Amino acid sequence: MKRILTIITAVGLLSSLSAQNPADYVNPFIGSDNYGTTNPGAIVPRGMISAVPFNVSGQPNKHEKDSNWWSTPYSNVNETFTGFSHVNLSGVGCPDLGTIILMPTTGELRTSPGEYATAYTDEEAEPGYYSNKLTRYDIKTEVTASVRSAINRYTFPAGQANILLNLGLGLTNEQDGYLRITSSNEVEGFRTVGSFCYNSPDEIYPVYFVIKLDKKADTYGTWKKPPHYNGVEGNWMGYNGKTRLMEEYTKPLVGDSIGAYFTYQFDKETEIEVQIGVSYVSIDNARENLQKEIAGKHFDEIRTQAYNKWNETLSHIKVKGGTEDQKTIFYTALYHTHIHPNTLNDVNGEFPTVGSGKTGRTDGTRYTVFSLWDTYRNMHQLMSLVYPEEQLGMVRSMIDMYKENGWLPKWELNSTETFTMVGDPAAVVIADTYMRGLRDFDTELAMEAMLKSATQTEKNPLRPELSEYLKHKYIPVQEEFDGSVSTTLEYGAADFAIAQMAKEMGRTTTYKTFMERAGYYKNMYDKGEGVMRPRMSDGSWFAPFSPMDGANFKPVTGFIEGTSWHYSFMVPYDAKGLIKLNGGSKKFVNKLQSVFDNGLYEPDNEPDMGYAFLFNYIKGEEWRTQKEVRKIIDHDYSNTPAGIPGNDDTGTMSAWLAFAMMGIYPDAPAVPQYTICSPYFDEISIQLNSDFYSGKNFTIETVKATNEATTIDKMELNGKPLNSYFISHDDIVKGGKLKIWMK
């Protein structure tokens, strides 16, 4: 019954009847099942903090954090609640953070999650707000947030009430923490986190917090559970392996299974508001974040502010027409693209720098959580078009990271570099941003950083296979599961991007060099098999080989998270060359169509996510793009918790959906254009930022012959016939109208 209530309450009566605001259409539960790894927790756009229901600890749960690979604090199909975590990740594939957990209970004080866990019902969520009812305790919980602070509101029944801070629980592999109770209604401390994707295990770091309760507790204290000692000394320890409760303990407490409690005796139903501020710099900064963002304000005020901030953000794109479900999945997708990258700096501008652990300072926003192997393909292009001020801030953050540790980011998390995935994606993002006309950053330093990662052959953490790539003009197989084909193609995409920016900057020699390198992908193409194939250093093809090897994300030689079919058309920057390589237009179309017809396309996989748009490069075959894109959307996206086809990858799948539903898609990174498919709405209005673009709005209007019309008949751009299925970025940001007739 809980899941049914979830879906109904998330959309709400306003959405189903007469919703006017974009924020009313958001269903935060979309993606919280089917390994989407999103969550319905309370967060504001680009927020550092999020208050997320933690339900992946203990049984009965389908997805449990320790017994299987689970990278999010929440699963919609789980039934056991153990609190709200306050530093979290959304749409990622590896576990980390998911800690600083607050839990309300009633009755006898219990400190073990296995003892105090409870079922829950009556889930509700909207942008910036989440609520449920804890059935075991008859407690209503509600959470909301600002950028760096959050408020938990608990409505307790009469009797004993407890509020627990459990620092031992979390998704991170790290467990150490520190806390100190400073008064009967305040506790401060930190929790260590780190080891994302089990890379760089030495790169652990603290997240600091200050927690304030709006009522002084009747009793309070701490707990600590020491390990069990088997030696002689264990005979003298009455607390050996047992939890030690320490009432009114105000000294510093350090350990890996520690917590604090605040207990009340209520003679009637009572609300308590718990405020929490966090920082990645210091306890003092966490306190300042809390004081400047939410001190003196109550829950409902912060909730309203969070909703208004979301509505303002989402209103940059307004749609008319379409069904209620279509509006919901569209605006929820746009919502998901504004969770990461998120804010790292405190209100005073301070943040931890990359590599050194020193404290830096910014006058703007220091962004973090750059899952660039995913987001370089579409998410940053969406930001450049609709939120250019945010995109420039992200690029500046990446360049600042280069200043701090000598390298651009690859998969950066809270100023730690995880080096997850392959390729050199930051170069693509920077060049793409530059090519779309956003150039208010240190372009010379950016080019220096890009060229360093593209030319330094020794001790290069971004391109560790660069020397082999330059020597052979492809990356040969060096060991099992080395991803040689995938990495070659990713290097080529980055080289192409560098070439485009270099040409625009007048660096002709650099342009020619990197355009030549961008063609190395052809050396991975086996004409006999008709697909990309791993190759040995002597030029021979790797064997045994099947284009289906690596299906279902099984590790395989040559490819990262995919098969040869998922990579064989992943050259969007040279579609014409790819078509020629595959024997010309007819053979190319037939082979590409077979990918869809034979179930070889993976909608949850980044390398092939642009495949459906490649038909637009063949005159007369553009209808296939319209057909296949609609099939993907209608089959794999929905207004349900399972409504994202697998991991959202910090908004990448959601960005794909938002673009595709608008009828435009940035098919080739570092090429300032969009290819066209059939929109889902009668009208889409993109509000352009006048600080960056000359146009005020760009509108996409559809005229349908029938309600079922999905195929494009003809198009006009600003009243003139548009005979191409491509439109430039410049044409859009000048403002105007793209009118599409559908039959």
XYZ file of C-alpha atoms in Angstrom:
743
model
C 0.000 0.000 0.000
C 2.912 2.331 0.739
C 4.031 2.433 -2.898
C 0.538 3.356 -4.120
C 0.326 6.203 -1.639
C 3.768 7.346 -2.707
C 2.829 7.816 -6.340
C -0.475 9.517 -5.620
C 0.802 11.967 -3.032
C 3.910 12.858 -4.988
C 1.950 14.176 -7.924
C -0.775 15.615 -5.735
C -4.256 16.810 -6.483
C -3.063 20.137 -7.844
C -0.975 18.430 -10.500
C -3.792 16.153 -11.560
C -6.380 18.906 -11.702
C -5.063 22.394 -12.271
C -1.347 22.730 -11.585
C 0.079 25.985 -12.879
C 3.593 25.963 -11.468
C 6.338 23.737 -12.922
C 7.313 22.662 -9.401
C 3.841 21.189 -8.888
C 4.539 18.620 -11.579
C 7.686 17.214 -9.993
C 7.423 13.686 -8.598
C 10.589 13.187 -6.503
C 9.893 9.451 -6.282
C 10.664 8.933 -9.981
C 13.960 7.045 -10.187
C 13.812 5.697 -6.638
C 13.340 2.157 -7.957
C 14.825 0.197 -10.898
C 18.325 1.238 -9.801
C 17.680 4.866 -10.736
C 19.371 5.748 -7.398
C 17.553 9.053 -7.048
C 15.680 9.766 -3.833
C 12.684 11.833 -2.646
C 14.623 13.718 0.020
C 14.438 17.450 0.638
C 17.005 19.544 -1.223
C 17.178 22.916 -2.975
C 18.773 23.461 -6.396
C 22.511 22.711 -6.161
C 22.190 22.172 -2.409
C 25.104 20.995 -0.293
C 22.748 19.347 2.184
C 19.816 17.029 1.588
C 17.542 15.374 4.124
C 16.893 11.887 2.751
C 14.935 9.001 4.286
C 17.441 6.238 5.052
C 15.773 2.862 4.523
C 18.540 0.561 3.297
C 19.777 -0.761 6.642
C 18.575 -4.061 8.011
C 15.728 -6.404 7.138
C 13.128 -6.854 5.779
C 14.464 -4.899 2.822
C 14.830 -5.856 -0.821
C 17.866 -3.597 -1.160
C 20.221 -3.586 1.822
C 23.350 -1.466 1.925
C 25.721 -4.165 3.185
C 24.406 -7.337 1.553
C 24.377 -6.106 -2.045
C 25.743 -3.263 -4.136
C 23.501 -0.323 -3.240
C 24.543 3.264 -3.813
C 21.675 5.330 -2.455
C 20.198 5.825 1.029
C 16.660 5.126 -0.208
C 14.776 2.513 -2.188
C 11.082 2.915 -2.902
C 10.466 -0.809 -2.467
C 12.079 -0.985 0.989
C 10.024 -0.859 4.165
C 12.403 -0.231 7.065
C 13.199 3.341 8.112
C 16.213 4.192 10.281
C 16.384 7.983 10.068
C 17.277 10.901 7.801
C 20.778 11.198 6.360
C 21.982 14.718 5.548
C 24.932 14.440 3.159
C 23.952 12.351 0.156
C 24.473 11.652 -3.524
C 21.752 11.303 -6.160
C 21.838 9.115 -9.243
C 25.303 7.616 -8.736
C 26.562 4.081 -9.199
C 28.784 3.709 -6.139
C 28.008 4.090 -2.424
C 29.379 6.993 -0.400
C 28.193 9.656 2.055
C 24.646 8.827 3.287
C 25.425 9.776 6.837
C 24.875 12.221 9.742
C 21.611 10.436 10.485
C 18.854 11.740 12.775
C 16.172 9.351 14.021
C 13.093 10.064 16.180
C 11.681 7.303 18.407
C 9.366 6.956 21.389
C 9.429 4.821 24.513
C 12.520 3.071 25.795
C 15.788 4.445 24.452
C 17.396 2.137 21.910
C 20.576 3.014 20.000
C 21.011 0.151 17.541
C 19.322 0.548 14.115
C 18.281 -3.084 14.288
C 16.398 -2.331 17.507
C 14.807 1.014 16.656
C 14.005 0.529 12.944
C 10.372 0.943 11.950
C 7.980 0.549 9.071
C 6.440 3.729 7.683
C 3.486 4.946 5.625
C 1.947 8.123 4.203
C 4.969 9.240 2.207
C 4.672 12.655 0.603
C 7.235 14.597 -1.379
C 7.519 17.796 -3.355
C 10.578 19.840 -4.317
C 12.246 20.800 -1.039
C 10.009 18.685 1.214
C 9.492 15.088 2.346
C 7.249 13.536 5.005
C 6.217 10.124 6.313
C 4.526 8.469 9.306
C 6.521 6.071 11.493
C 4.059 3.304 12.279
C 5.888 1.867 15.270
C 6.096 5.207 17.039
C 3.105 7.158 15.676
C 5.494 9.980 14.747
C 4.983 12.268 11.787
C 8.325 13.259 10.262
C 8.936 16.165 7.905
C 12.138 17.554 6.416
C 13.031 20.600 4.363
C 16.267 22.326 3.420
C 18.184 25.399 2.359
C 21.554 25.272 0.574
C 23.760 24.215 3.499
C 21.242 23.663 6.299
C 18.126 21.596 6.881
C 15.260 21.309 9.329
C 13.700 18.100 10.600
C 10.262 18.465 12.205
C 8.930 15.602 14.286
C 5.412 15.468 15.720
C 5.537 13.175 18.770
C 2.607 11.648 20.654
C 2.398 12.058 24.426
C 4.981 10.067 26.369
C 8.738 9.619 26.131
C 10.295 10.978 22.940
C 13.870 10.423 21.766
C 15.943 12.070 19.063
C 19.031 10.104 18.066
C 22.118 11.186 16.167
C 23.707 8.007 14.834
C 27.193 8.635 13.438
C 27.905 4.938 12.988
C 25.405 4.458 10.196
C 25.944 5.444 6.563
C 26.728 4.354 3.007
C 30.389 5.353 3.093
C 33.043 2.740 3.792
C 34.448 5.040 6.446
C 33.048 4.928 9.984
C 35.031 7.259 12.224
C 33.373 10.269 13.762
C 33.580 12.854 16.503
C 30.860 14.555 18.508
C 30.472 16.791 21.515
C 27.241 17.769 23.225
C 27.505 21.496 23.952
C 24.141 21.914 25.737
C 20.867 20.113 26.377
C 19.739 21.045 22.857
C 22.916 21.180 20.765
C 25.559 18.803 19.472
C 28.475 19.388 17.109
C 31.046 17.193 15.433
C 32.162 15.574 12.194
C 31.885 12.307 10.307
C 34.543 10.918 7.971
C 33.449 9.812 4.506
C 35.204 8.705 1.325
C 36.384 5.780 -0.832
C 33.846 6.374 -3.606
C 33.859 3.406 -6.006
C 36.617 1.993 -3.791
C 39.145 4.247 -5.518
C 41.692 6.393 -3.676
C 40.982 4.820 -0.270
C 43.435 7.191 1.375
C 41.371 10.185 0.252
C 39.009 10.232 3.220
C 37.766 13.521 4.563
C 35.447 14.925 7.250
C 32.051 16.543 6.940
C 31.308 18.824 9.880
C 27.947 19.539 11.477
C 26.137 21.532 14.140
C 22.679 20.378 15.269
C 20.267 22.528 17.292
C 16.933 21.419 18.772
C 14.287 24.059 19.480
C 13.495 22.520 22.893
C 15.908 21.679 25.689
C 15.979 17.973 26.434
C 14.955 16.544 29.808
C 17.889 14.145 29.593
C 20.660 13.743 27.064
C 23.837 11.831 26.538
C 26.034 9.819 24.189
C 26.686 6.212 23.335
C 29.625 4.222 22.088
C 29.915 0.581 21.141
C 33.502 -0.713 21.490
C 34.796 -3.798 19.693
C 34.753 -7.134 21.501
C 38.077 -8.048 23.096
C 38.965 -11.737 23.302
C 42.116 -11.316 25.369
C 42.558 -11.303 29.128
C 41.683 -7.601 29.315
C 38.178 -8.481 28.137
C 37.524 -10.181 31.460
C 37.859 -6.826 33.212
C 35.597 -4.942 30.831
C 31.971 -5.032 31.861
C 31.148 -3.180 28.644
C 33.179 -5.494 26.387
C 31.474 -5.363 22.979
C 28.400 -3.732 24.492
C 26.967 -0.280 23.906
C 27.924 2.166 26.646
C 25.307 4.824 27.444
C 26.828 7.936 29.024
C 24.213 10.332 30.402
C 25.014 14.067 30.285
C 28.410 13.266 28.790
C 29.749 16.523 27.357
C 33.352 15.582 26.717
C 34.565 14.938 23.172
C 33.662 11.471 21.936
C 35.526 9.768 19.090
C 34.957 6.399 17.475
C 33.309 4.402 14.734
C 30.045 3.453 16.482
C 29.056 6.551 18.370
C 25.971 8.672 18.768
C 24.079 11.188 20.865
C 20.538 11.209 22.212
C 18.091 13.814 23.495
C 15.080 12.564 25.458
C 11.810 14.327 26.386
C 8.711 13.585 28.434
C 5.621 15.049 26.764
C 2.148 15.160 28.305
C 0.545 15.925 24.928
C 1.304 15.800 21.214
C 4.354 17.992 20.608
C 6.391 19.223 17.651
C 10.166 19.532 17.765
C 12.193 21.232 15.060
C 15.793 20.107 14.649
C 18.098 22.370 12.646
C 21.360 21.106 11.153
C 24.106 22.928 9.317
C 26.966 21.185 7.531
C 30.363 22.186 6.155
C 33.353 20.498 4.554
C 35.713 23.005 6.198
C 35.007 23.282 9.937
C 32.497 23.106 12.770
C 32.583 26.896 13.007
C 31.594 27.158 9.357
C 28.791 24.639 9.835
C 27.494 26.801 12.669
C 27.747 29.941 10.542
C 25.968 28.232 7.649
C 23.109 27.321 9.963
C 22.910 30.754 11.572
C 22.925 32.697 8.316
C 20.550 30.417 6.397
C 17.851 29.251 8.796
C 18.433 30.573 12.344
C 15.339 32.403 13.582
C 13.181 30.811 10.873
C 10.658 28.037 11.264
C 10.022 24.927 9.218
C 7.167 26.207 7.098
C 9.087 29.337 6.100
C 12.082 27.312 4.923
C 9.786 24.862 3.128
C 8.118 27.713 1.250
C 11.482 29.214 0.331
C 12.701 25.837 -0.960
C 9.587 25.352 -3.087
C 9.822 28.878 -4.506
C 13.473 28.381 -5.375
C 12.657 25.182 -7.226
C 9.738 26.763 -9.034
C 11.889 29.681 -10.151
C 14.568 27.306 -11.435
C 12.166 25.021 -13.288
C 10.241 27.947 -14.795
C 13.110 28.662 -17.178
C 11.341 26.172 -19.434
C 7.560 26.273 -19.723
C 5.482 23.767 -21.633
C 1.892 23.674 -22.846
C -0.060 20.670 -23.967
C 0.879 17.071 -23.448
C -0.574 14.826 -20.768
C -0.213 15.353 -17.029
C 2.169 12.378 -16.850
C 4.293 13.801 -19.663
C 4.608 17.114 -17.856
C 5.490 15.272 -14.680
C 8.290 13.195 -16.171
C 9.609 16.265 -18.016
C 9.770 18.567 -15.004
C 11.055 15.788 -12.761
C 13.861 15.233 -15.265
C 14.674 18.948 -15.204
C 14.562 18.773 -11.388
C 17.078 15.933 -11.354
C 19.531 17.930 -13.480
C 19.735 20.531 -10.685
C 20.907 18.293 -7.861
C 24.484 17.709 -9.071
C 26.930 19.322 -9.519
C 26.170 21.014 -6.215
C 27.549 23.663 -3.881
C 30.715 22.937 -1.913
C 31.608 26.348 -0.454
C 30.245 27.719 2.806
C 28.402 31.015 3.162
C 31.748 32.728 3.835
C 33.122 31.372 0.545
C 35.463 28.798 2.086
C 35.871 25.271 0.710
C 38.451 22.465 0.835
C 40.814 22.558 -2.135
C 41.669 19.514 -4.243
C 44.694 17.513 -3.235
C 46.232 19.726 -0.563
C 43.506 19.766 2.058
C 43.990 23.505 2.395
C 41.101 25.940 2.587
C 40.260 28.010 -0.466
C 37.816 30.861 -0.864
C 35.496 31.927 -3.664
C 33.263 34.909 -4.291
C 30.942 32.774 -6.410
C 29.959 29.124 -6.167
C 32.459 26.318 -5.933
C 30.760 23.331 -7.516
C 31.445 19.685 -6.740
C 30.310 16.168 -7.763
C 31.433 16.073 -11.386
C 30.441 12.718 -12.863
C 31.918 13.887 -16.135
C 32.052 10.624 -18.102
C 28.273 10.770 -17.920
C 27.390 14.454 -17.922
C 29.686 15.604 -20.748
C 27.251 14.084 -23.231
C 24.184 16.265 -22.586
C 23.738 17.656 -19.086
C 26.264 20.467 -19.431
C 24.825 21.391 -22.814
C 21.438 21.810 -21.134
C 23.036 24.071 -18.550
C 24.777 26.131 -21.234
C 21.502 26.685 -23.068
C 19.118 27.333 -20.181
C 21.319 28.102 -17.153
C 24.516 29.623 -18.577
C 25.518 31.316 -15.323
C 25.584 27.909 -13.611
C 27.530 26.298 -16.440
C 30.176 29.016 -16.343
C 30.469 28.507 -12.583
C 31.051 24.808 -13.149
C 33.738 25.440 -15.756
C 35.462 27.942 -13.482
C 35.355 25.375 -10.674
C 37.030 22.813 -12.942
C 39.769 25.263 -13.898
C 40.301 26.154 -10.238
C 40.798 22.450 -9.546
C 43.555 22.478 -12.157
C 45.183 25.383 -10.321
C 45.026 23.440 -7.060
C 46.379 20.032 -8.041
C 47.627 20.368 -11.610
C 44.865 18.374 -13.319
C 41.341 18.913 -14.505
C 38.709 16.767 -12.772
C 37.638 13.355 -13.997
C 35.111 12.207 -11.367
C 35.508 14.715 -8.558
C 33.642 14.398 -5.263
C 33.910 17.027 -2.521
C 37.422 18.007 -3.642
C 38.653 14.420 -3.844
C 39.451 12.920 -7.238
C 38.138 9.391 -7.611
C 39.438 8.835 -11.198
C 36.323 6.771 -11.870
C 35.633 5.749 -15.500
C 37.808 6.463 -18.544
C 38.608 9.227 -20.979
C 39.246 12.944 -20.540
C 35.718 14.350 -20.185
C 36.521 17.732 -18.627
C 38.143 18.793 -21.895
C 34.908 18.047 -23.731
C 32.812 20.052 -21.276
C 35.115 23.075 -21.349
C 35.401 23.110 -25.131
C 31.674 22.585 -25.595
C 30.935 25.504 -23.260
C 33.386 27.688 -25.164
C 31.927 26.705 -28.533
C 28.459 27.675 -27.343
C 29.698 31.199 -26.781
C 30.212 31.117 -23.011
C 33.777 32.351 -22.672
C 33.893 34.325 -19.435
C 36.577 32.116 -17.907
C 40.346 31.882 -18.191
C 40.411 30.343 -21.665
C 44.220 30.361 -21.948
C 44.603 28.501 -18.671
C 41.826 26.135 -19.702
C 43.647 25.317 -22.940
C 46.877 24.815 -20.993
C 45.110 22.338 -18.706
C 43.485 20.497 -21.609
C 46.752 20.204 -23.519
C 48.579 18.955 -20.441
C 46.240 16.003 -20.030
C 46.329 15.394 -23.801
C 50.150 15.450 -24.197
C 51.888 14.457 -20.951
C 52.674 10.771 -21.318
C 54.207 10.140 -17.890
C 52.261 10.076 -14.621
C 49.086 11.247 -16.288
C 46.091 10.324 -14.080
C 43.532 11.506 -16.642
C 44.957 9.689 -19.665
C 47.112 6.872 -18.264
C 47.131 5.092 -21.653
C 48.207 8.175 -23.599
C 51.654 6.902 -24.605
C 50.134 3.760 -26.151
C 47.447 5.844 -27.829
C 50.029 8.106 -29.482
C 52.380 5.256 -30.372
C 49.843 2.956 -32.045
C 47.147 5.504 -32.938
C 44.815 3.347 -30.873
C 45.073 1.742 -27.445
C 46.013 -1.939 -27.693
C 44.853 -4.623 -25.282
C 47.219 -4.622 -22.311
C 45.303 -6.674 -19.782
C 41.919 -8.291 -19.333
C 39.043 -5.831 -18.792
C 41.240 -2.858 -19.713
C 38.620 -0.984 -21.735
C 41.003 -0.331 -24.613
C 38.343 0.342 -27.262
C 36.198 2.483 -24.981
C 39.186 4.531 -23.889
C 40.378 5.052 -27.469
C 36.977 6.399 -28.449
C 36.812 8.628 -25.378
C 40.274 10.060 -26.079
C 39.125 10.755 -29.628
C 36.076 12.673 -28.413
C 38.283 14.783 -26.135
C 40.817 15.368 -28.927
C 38.065 16.531 -31.247
C 36.785 18.941 -28.596
C 40.267 20.363 -28.015
C 40.664 20.825 -31.764
C 37.446 22.827 -32.047
C 38.391 25.198 -29.255
C 41.947 25.533 -30.569
C 40.689 26.450 -34.031
C 38.383 29.088 -32.577
C 41.331 30.506 -30.603
C 43.479 30.734 -33.727
C 45.760 27.807 -32.883
C 45.858 26.214 -36.313
C 48.687 23.749 -35.648
C 47.012 22.454 -32.510
C 43.750 22.143 -34.402
C 45.310 20.036 -37.159
C 47.170 17.806 -34.709
C 44.118 17.018 -32.643
C 41.792 16.588 -35.594
C 44.162 13.910 -36.857
C 44.071 12.237 -33.458
C 40.273 12.463 -33.403
C 40.296 10.086 -36.384
C 42.112 7.308 -34.529
C 38.751 5.681 -33.806
C 38.892 4.239 -37.332
C 41.778 2.019 -36.260
C 39.437 0.215 -33.859
C 36.967 -0.707 -36.600
C 37.106 -4.294 -37.832
C 35.663 -4.303 -41.362
C 35.227 -8.074 -41.212
C 33.015 -7.922 -38.134
C 31.610 -4.505 -38.998
C 32.044 -3.233 -35.431
C 34.634 -1.749 -33.099
C 36.927 -4.475 -31.788
C 39.859 -4.750 -29.361
C 43.247 -4.873 -31.041
C 46.649 -6.152 -29.972
C 49.833 -4.093 -30.041
C 51.047 -5.912 -33.175
C 47.926 -4.805 -35.041
C 46.129 -8.151 -34.908
C 42.565 -8.362 -33.662
C 41.873 -9.655 -30.187
C 40.313 -13.125 -30.150
C 38.078 -14.814 -29.236
C 35.619 -12.003 -29.799
C 31.884 -11.491 -30.117
C 30.135 -8.101 -30.432
C 27.793 -9.323 -27.677
C 30.566 -9.840 -25.126
C 29.966 -7.594 -22.130
C 26.173 -7.719 -22.191
C 24.378 -6.832 -18.942
C 27.424 -4.867 -17.805
C 29.545 -7.994 -17.449
C 33.290 -7.146 -17.476
C 34.839 -7.791 -20.880
C 38.103 -7.093 -22.677
C 38.033 -3.844 -24.625
C 34.859 -2.217 -23.368
C 33.734 -0.341 -20.265
C 30.205 -1.088 -19.092
C 28.982 -2.310 -22.451
C 29.394 -4.388 -25.570
C 30.883 -3.557 -28.945
C 27.382 -2.670 -30.106
C 27.166 0.020 -27.426
C 30.350 1.666 -28.705
C 30.468 0.988 -32.450
C 28.469 4.128 -33.289
C 29.824 6.278 -30.446
C 31.538 8.802 -32.723
C 28.940 11.596 -32.794
C 31.502 14.239 -33.757
C 32.236 12.512 -37.084
C 28.946 11.004 -38.197
C 29.853 11.373 -41.878
C 33.138 9.540 -41.378
C 31.357 6.854 -39.377
C 28.788 6.382 -42.146
C 31.552 6.007 -44.737
C 33.418 3.573 -42.487
C 30.293 1.409 -42.324
C 29.909 1.164 -46.076
C 27.732 4.132 -46.900
C 24.286 5.426 -46.016
C 22.195 2.351 -46.807
C 24.402 -0.128 -44.974
C 24.793 2.287 -42.081
C 21.037 2.758 -41.685
C 20.358 -0.972 -41.832
C 23.055 -1.761 -39.288
C 21.999 1.013 -36.926
C 18.339 0.032 -37.225
C 19.276 -3.556 -36.369
C 20.594 -2.344 -33.028
C 17.095 -1.205 -32.101
C 15.238 -4.054 -33.791
C 17.362 -6.752 -32.134
C 17.270 -5.341 -28.615
C 20.943 -4.320 -28.644
C 20.278 -0.724 -27.579
C 20.603 -0.057 -23.846
C 18.560 2.978 -22.741
C 20.463 3.158 -19.432
C 23.896 3.278 -21.039
C 25.806 6.460 -21.884
C 27.876 5.278 -24.887
C 24.845 4.471 -27.035
C 22.494 7.171 -25.744
C 22.918 9.227 -28.918
C 22.314 6.380 -31.365
C 18.706 7.210 -32.185
C 19.689 10.692 -33.355
C 22.211 9.437 -35.913
C 19.476 8.691 -38.463
C 19.141 12.469 -38.891
C 22.439 12.438 -40.795
C 20.851 10.402 -43.621
C 18.450 12.381 -45.794
C 15.100 10.676 -45.994
C 15.713 8.553 -42.916
C 15.028 11.220 -40.270
C 11.680 9.601 -39.456
C 13.611 6.788 -37.819
C 15.016 9.202 -35.240
C 11.523 10.401 -34.422
C 10.235 6.847 -34.160
C 13.053 5.410 -32.052
C 13.299 8.368 -29.661
C 9.579 8.135 -28.954
C 9.804 4.386 -28.427
C 12.572 4.905 -25.868
C 10.656 7.585 -23.983
C 7.328 5.760 -23.992
C 8.833 2.416 -22.995
C 11.589 3.376 -20.577
C 10.459 6.570 -18.834
C 7.301 6.894 -16.745
C 5.647 8.657 -13.836
C 6.517 5.835 -11.427
C 9.375 5.098 -9.021
C 10.839 2.850 -11.761
C 10.472 5.659 -14.288
C 14.169 6.056 -15.164
C 15.865 3.222 -17.096
C 18.574 2.501 -14.543
C 21.085 4.783 -12.895
C 20.334 8.475 -13.490
C 24.097 9.224 -13.399
C 23.786 12.586 -11.649
C 21.156 13.815 -14.058
C 22.468 12.481 -17.371
C 19.494 10.234 -18.142
C 17.197 13.027 -17.032
C 18.943 15.540 -19.303
C 18.526 13.118 -22.213
C 14.807 12.938 -21.499
C 14.349 16.706 -21.077
C 16.029 17.433 -24.399
C 14.260 14.615 -26.245
C 10.828 15.673 -25.025
C 11.512 19.245 -26.176
C 12.401 17.904 -29.631
C 16.055 18.984 -29.728
C 19.211 17.146 -28.676
C 22.923 18.139 -28.533
C 24.084 15.149 -30.528
C 27.784 16.038 -30.928
C 29.748 17.415 -27.950
C 31.810 20.509 -28.837
C 29.630 21.107 -31.900
C 27.247 24.000 -31.096
C 24.152 22.497 -32.660
C 21.068 20.467 -31.801
C 19.419 17.799 -33.897
C 15.640 17.703 -34.104
C 13.090 15.062 -33.181
C 9.344 15.321 -32.584
C 8.397 17.281 -29.428
C 5.951 15.980 -26.842
C 4.297 19.323 -26.145
C 2.265 21.813 -28.138
C 4.575 24.591 -27.071
C 7.920 24.754 -25.304
C 9.218 28.159 -24.259
C 12.856 28.442 -23.187
C 13.590 31.577 -21.188
C 16.977 32.829 -22.337
C 19.343 34.606 -19.965
C 19.710 38.172 -21.251
C 23.081 38.528 -19.523
C 24.492 36.015 -21.991
C 22.178 35.777 -24.972
C 20.535 38.369 -27.232
C 17.189 36.599 -27.389
C 14.486 36.739 -24.747
C 12.724 33.443 -25.440
C 12.980 30.600 -27.886
C 9.735 28.796 -28.601
C 9.136 25.405 -30.165
C 5.565 25.141 -31.434
C 3.961 22.021 -32.869
C 0.956 21.790 -35.132
C -0.546 18.305 -35.259
C -2.726 16.949 -38.032
C -4.269 14.603 -35.445
C -3.752 14.009 -31.740
C -1.773 10.874 -32.627
C 0.596 12.652 -35.030
C 4.236 11.978 -34.152
C 6.103 12.300 -37.473
C 7.511 15.619 -38.643
C 6.037 16.851 -41.917
C 7.739 20.234 -42.287
C 9.433 22.916 -40.197
C 9.913 26.679 -40.142
C 12.469 28.728 -38.244
C 11.264 32.277 -37.673
C 8.825 31.976 -40.560
C 11.297 30.571 -43.078
C 11.406 26.930 -44.222
C 13.896 24.784 -42.304
C 14.953 21.900 -44.531
C 17.607 20.518 -42.167
C 17.069 18.432 -39.060
C 19.749 20.463 -37.302
C 19.576 23.878 -35.684
C 22.533 25.887 -34.427
C 22.997 27.048 -30.866
C 23.285 30.620 -32.173
C 19.919 30.401 -33.895
C 18.288 29.349 -30.643
C 19.905 31.907 -28.324
C 18.990 34.747 -30.683
C 15.412 33.953 -29.766
C 12.503 33.257 -32.055
C 10.347 30.290 -32.974
C 10.799 26.836 -34.411
C 7.445 25.702 -35.783
C 6.951 22.006 -36.501
C 4.052 20.469 -38.390
C 3.420 16.820 -37.499
C 1.443 14.212 -39.387
